[in-house]
Amino acid sequence: MMKEIELHLVDAAAPSGEIAVKDLAALATALQELTTRISRDPINTPGPGRTKQFMEELSQLASAPGPDIDGGIDLTDDEFQAFLQAARS
């Protein structure tokens, strides 16, 4: 069963509707880590070690278009993944 989570950033340092690239990359990384850890618990593998492939696929995050406050851009899932990959390197 897929769950949808809507995230709102309140009282951020950036203007309303904006987020710094470094903050976005850090936020995405932290959220992915959190969902992976939560997903590992039901199959009793909460400790250290490599997560099983099917659990990585089940816990994978994706982005969806949201409200556009200041005329920003929406990224497709592929574009978002490419963006994150570039931000990590």
mmCIF file of N, CA and C in Angstrom, residues 27-89:
data_model
loop_
_atom_site.group_PDB
_atom_site.id
_atom_site.type_symbol
_atom_site.label_atom_id
_atom_site.label_comp_id
_atom_site.label_asym_id
_atom_site.label_seq_id
_atom_site.Cartn_x
_atom_site.Cartn_y
_atom_site.Cartn_z
ATOM 1 N N LEU A 27 17.579 17.416 3.018
ATOM 2 C CA LEU A 27 16.235 17.013 3.421
ATOM 3 C C LEU A 27 15.829 15.712 2.736
ATOM 4 N N ALA A 28 16.066 15.614 1.435
ATOM 5 C CA ALA A 28 15.725 14.397 0.690
ATOM 6 C C ALA A 28 16.506 13.194 1.215
ATOM 7 N N THR A 29 17.780 13.384 1.503
ATOM 8 C CA THR A 29 18.608 12.297 2.032
ATOM 9 C C THR A 29 18.101 11.843 3.400
ATOM 10 N N ALA A 30 17.792 12.794 4.269
ATOM 11 C CA ALA A 30 17.304 12.455 5.611
ATOM 12 C C ALA A 30 15.943 11.761 5.556
ATOM 13 N N LEU A 31 15.048 12.229 4.692
ATOM 14 C CA LEU A 31 13.734 11.597 4.570
ATOM 15 C C LEU A 31 13.846 10.184 4.011
ATOM 16 N N GLN A 32 14.743 9.976 3.040
ATOM 17 C CA GLN A 32 14.930 8.633 2.490
ATOM 18 C C GLN A 32 15.482 7.694 3.553
ATOM 19 N N GLU A 33 16.424 8.177 4.341
ATOM 20 C CA GLU A 33 16.984 7.372 5.439
ATOM 21 C C GLU A 33 15.896 6.998 6.440
ATOM 22 N N LEU A 34 15.051 7.956 6.781
ATOM 23 C CA LEU A 34 13.968 7.706 7.731
ATOM 24 C C LEU A 34 12.990 6.667 7.194
ATOM 25 N N THR A 35 12.539 6.807 5.955
ATOM 26 C CA THR A 35 11.581 5.847 5.397
ATOM 27 C C THR A 35 12.200 4.461 5.253
ATOM 28 N N THR A 36 13.477 4.391 4.931
ATOM 29 C CA THR A 36 14.143 3.086 4.838
ATOM 30 C C THR A 36 14.180 2.414 6.205
ATOM 31 N N ARG A 37 14.518 3.164 7.239
ATOM 32 C CA ARG A 37 14.569 2.593 8.594
ATOM 33 C C ARG A 37 13.189 2.147 9.065
ATOM 34 N N ILE A 38 12.179 2.950 8.794
ATOM 35 C CA ILE A 38 10.816 2.579 9.178
ATOM 36 C C ILE A 38 10.385 1.323 8.420
ATOM 37 N N SER A 39 10.718 1.229 7.153
ATOM 38 C CA SER A 39 10.328 0.079 6.330
ATOM 39 C C SER A 39 11.037 -1.201 6.755
ATOM 40 N N ARG A 40 12.238 -1.090 7.294
ATOM 41 C CA ARG A 40 12.999 -2.274 7.706
ATOM 42 C C ARG A 40 12.426 -2.917 8.966
ATOM 43 N N ASP A 41 11.775 -2.153 9.805
ATOM 44 C CA ASP A 41 11.304 -2.662 11.089
ATOM 45 C C ASP A 41 10.327 -3.837 10.967
ATOM 46 N N PRO A 42 9.294 -3.790 10.106
ATOM 47 C CA PRO A 42 8.340 -4.906 10.042
ATOM 48 C C PRO A 42 8.953 -6.253 9.639
ATOM 49 N N ILE A 43 10.077 -6.255 8.954
ATOM 50 C CA ILE A 43 10.686 -7.533 8.563
ATOM 51 C C ILE A 43 11.838 -7.906 9.492
ATOM 52 N N ASN A 44 11.873 -7.253 10.654
ATOM 53 C CA ASN A 44 12.860 -7.550 11.701
ATOM 54 C C ASN A 44 14.306 -7.437 11.234
ATOM 55 N N THR A 45 14.616 -6.396 10.488
ATOM 56 C CA THR A 45 16.009 -6.106 10.130
ATOM 57 C C THR A 45 16.321 -4.654 10.459
ATOM 58 N N PRO A 46 16.045 -4.235 11.718
ATOM 59 C CA PRO A 46 16.247 -2.830 12.058
ATOM 60 C C PRO A 46 17.697 -2.429 12.277
ATOM 61 N N GLY A 47 18.594 -3.400 12.408
ATOM 62 C CA GLY A 47 19.981 -3.089 12.740
ATOM 63 C C GLY A 47 20.818 -2.702 11.540
ATOM 64 N N PRO A 48 22.128 -2.630 11.758
ATOM 65 C CA PRO A 48 23.031 -2.238 10.674
ATOM 66 C C PRO A 48 23.104 -3.316 9.593
ATOM 67 N N GLY A 49 23.615 -2.922 8.455
ATOM 68 C CA GLY A 49 23.750 -3.855 7.334
ATOM 69 C C GLY A 49 22.963 -3.384 6.133
ATOM 70 N N ARG A 50 23.220 -4.020 5.040
ATOM 71 C CA ARG A 50 22.581 -3.640 3.779
ATOM 72 C C ARG A 50 21.101 -4.008 3.802
ATOM 73 N N THR A 51 20.257 -3.087 3.373
ATOM 74 C CA THR A 51 18.826 -3.336 3.271
ATOM 75 C C THR A 51 18.563 -4.221 2.060
ATOM 76 N N LYS A 52 17.646 -5.167 2.208
ATOM 77 C CA LYS A 52 17.289 -6.036 1.091
ATOM 78 C C LYS A 52 16.731 -5.199 -0.060
ATOM 79 N N GLN A 53 16.999 -5.628 -1.284
ATOM 80 C CA GLN A 53 16.618 -4.875 -2.488
ATOM 81 C C GLN A 53 15.121 -4.555 -2.520
ATOM 82 N N PHE A 54 14.271 -5.540 -2.206
ATOM 83 C CA PHE A 54 12.832 -5.281 -2.279
ATOM 84 C C PHE A 54 12.401 -4.227 -1.270
ATOM 85 N N MET A 55 13.075 -4.157 -0.114
ATOM 86 C CA MET A 55 12.734 -3.130 0.865
ATOM 87 C C MET A 55 13.197 -1.753 0.401
ATOM 88 N N GLU A 56 14.334 -1.702 -0.281
ATOM 89 C CA GLU A 56 14.785 -0.423 -0.834
ATOM 90 C C GLU A 56 13.776 0.092 -1.850
ATOM 91 N N GLU A 57 13.251 -0.814 -2.680
ATOM 92 C CA GLU A 57 12.268 -0.417 -3.689
ATOM 93 C C GLU A 57 10.959 0.014 -3.044
ATOM 94 N N LEU A 58 10.524 -0.701 -2.001
ATOM 95 C CA LEU A 58 9.275 -0.348 -1.329
ATOM 96 C C LEU A 58 9.358 0.979 -0.584
ATOM 97 N N SER A 59 10.535 1.298 -0.086
ATOM 98 C CA SER A 59 10.675 2.516 0.723
ATOM 99 C C SER A 59 11.178 3.711 -0.077
ATOM 100 N N GLN A 60 11.285 3.559 -1.387
ATOM 101 C CA GLN A 60 11.827 4.641 -2.212
ATOM 102 C C GLN A 60 10.875 5.834 -2.252
ATOM 103 N N LEU A 61 11.438 7.010 -2.067
ATOM 104 C CA LEU A 61 10.663 8.246 -2.127
ATOM 105 C C LEU A 61 10.622 8.777 -3.551
ATOM 106 N N ALA A 62 9.588 9.526 -3.851
ATOM 107 C CA ALA A 62 9.470 10.192 -5.148
ATOM 108 C C ALA A 62 8.824 11.550 -4.913
ATOM 109 N N SER A 63 8.961 12.422 -5.855
ATOM 110 C CA SER A 63 8.349 13.745 -5.729
ATOM 111 C C SER A 63 7.138 13.831 -6.646
ATOM 112 N N ALA A 64 6.230 14.712 -6.288
ATOM 113 C CA ALA A 64 5.043 14.961 -7.102
ATOM 114 C C ALA A 64 4.858 16.466 -7.194
ATOM 115 N N PRO A 65 4.263 16.927 -8.273
ATOM 116 C CA PRO A 65 4.028 18.368 -8.391
ATOM 117 C C PRO A 65 3.169 18.871 -7.232
ATOM 118 N N GLY A 66 3.501 20.034 -6.747
ATOM 119 C CA GLY A 66 2.748 20.634 -5.657
ATOM 120 C C GLY A 66 2.369 22.054 -6.023
ATOM 121 N N PRO A 67 1.855 22.797 -5.068
ATOM 122 C CA PRO A 67 1.499 24.184 -5.354
ATOM 123 C C PRO A 67 2.736 24.985 -5.746
ATOM 124 N N ASP A 68 2.574 25.833 -6.692
ATOM 125 C CA ASP A 68 3.679 26.643 -7.206
ATOM 126 C C ASP A 68 3.456 28.076 -6.743
ATOM 127 N N ILE A 69 4.160 28.468 -5.695
ATOM 128 C CA ILE A 69 3.912 29.769 -5.079
ATOM 129 C C ILE A 69 4.527 30.916 -5.872
ATOM 130 N N ASP A 70 5.801 30.789 -6.223
ATOM 131 C CA ASP A 70 6.504 31.906 -6.854
ATOM 132 C C ASP A 70 6.945 31.625 -8.286
ATOM 133 N N GLY A 71 6.223 30.775 -9.011
ATOM 134 C CA GLY A 71 6.602 30.509 -10.394
ATOM 135 C C GLY A 71 7.824 29.629 -10.522
ATOM 136 N N GLY A 72 8.087 28.786 -9.527
ATOM 137 C CA GLY A 72 9.240 27.890 -9.574
ATOM 138 C C GLY A 72 9.031 26.772 -10.573
ATOM 139 N N ILE A 73 9.888 25.773 -10.530
ATOM 140 C CA ILE A 73 9.790 24.669 -11.474
ATOM 141 C C ILE A 73 9.353 23.401 -10.758
ATOM 142 N N ASP A 74 8.704 22.521 -11.502
ATOM 143 C CA ASP A 74 8.377 21.187 -11.020
ATOM 144 C C ASP A 74 9.288 20.217 -11.744
ATOM 145 N N LEU A 75 9.849 19.274 -11.030
ATOM 146 C CA LEU A 75 10.738 18.290 -11.624
ATOM 147 C C LEU A 75 10.031 16.947 -11.704
ATOM 148 N N THR A 76 10.203 16.228 -12.812
ATOM 149 C CA THR A 76 9.705 14.863 -12.882
ATOM 150 C C THR A 76 10.551 14.005 -11.958
ATOM 151 N N ASP A 77 10.099 12.802 -11.673
ATOM 152 C CA ASP A 77 10.861 11.908 -10.796
ATOM 153 C C ASP A 77 12.264 11.673 -11.331
ATOM 154 N N ASP A 78 12.397 11.455 -12.654
ATOM 155 C CA ASP A 78 13.716 11.226 -13.247
ATOM 156 C C ASP A 78 14.608 12.458 -13.097
ATOM 157 N N GLU A 79 14.029 13.636 -13.328
ATOM 158 C CA GLU A 79 14.803 14.872 -13.189
ATOM 159 C C GLU A 79 15.216 15.085 -11.734
ATOM 160 N N PHE A 80 14.322 14.767 -10.807
ATOM 161 C CA PHE A 80 14.619 14.922 -9.387
ATOM 162 C C PHE A 80 15.749 13.983 -8.975
ATOM 163 N N GLN A 81 15.696 12.740 -9.451
ATOM 164 C CA GLN A 81 16.759 11.789 -9.135
ATOM 165 C C GLN A 81 18.094 12.262 -9.707
ATOM 166 N N ALA A 82 18.080 12.783 -10.933
ATOM 167 C CA ALA A 82 19.308 13.305 -11.537
ATOM 168 C C ALA A 82 19.828 14.493 -10.730
ATOM 169 N N PHE A 83 18.915 15.333 -10.270
ATOM 170 C CA PHE A 83 19.279 16.479 -9.447
ATOM 171 C C PHE A 83 19.948 16.020 -8.152
ATOM 172 N N LEU A 84 19.346 15.039 -7.484
ATOM 173 C CA LEU A 84 19.925 14.535 -6.240
ATOM 174 C C LEU A 84 21.289 13.906 -6.479
ATOM 175 N N GLN A 85 21.408 13.160 -7.567
ATOM 176 C CA GLN A 85 22.690 12.533 -7.901
ATOM 177 C C GLN A 85 23.766 13.598 -8.089
ATOM 178 N N ALA A 86 23.426 14.668 -8.801
ATOM 179 C CA ALA A 86 24.382 15.753 -9.035
ATOM 180 C C ALA A 86 24.723 16.463 -7.725
ATOM 181 N N ALA A 87 23.739 16.615 -6.851
ATOM 182 C CA ALA A 87 23.968 17.301 -5.576
ATOM 183 C C ALA A 87 24.887 16.493 -4.665
ATOM 184 N N ARG A 88 24.835 15.179 -4.774
ATOM 185 C CA ARG A 88 25.673 14.321 -3.928
ATOM 186 C C ARG A 88 27.119 14.296 -4.387
ATOM 187 N N SER A 89 27.369 14.588 -5.672
ATOM 188 C CA SER A 89 28.752 14.500 -6.176
ATOM 189 C C SER A 89 29.478 15.818 -6.103
#
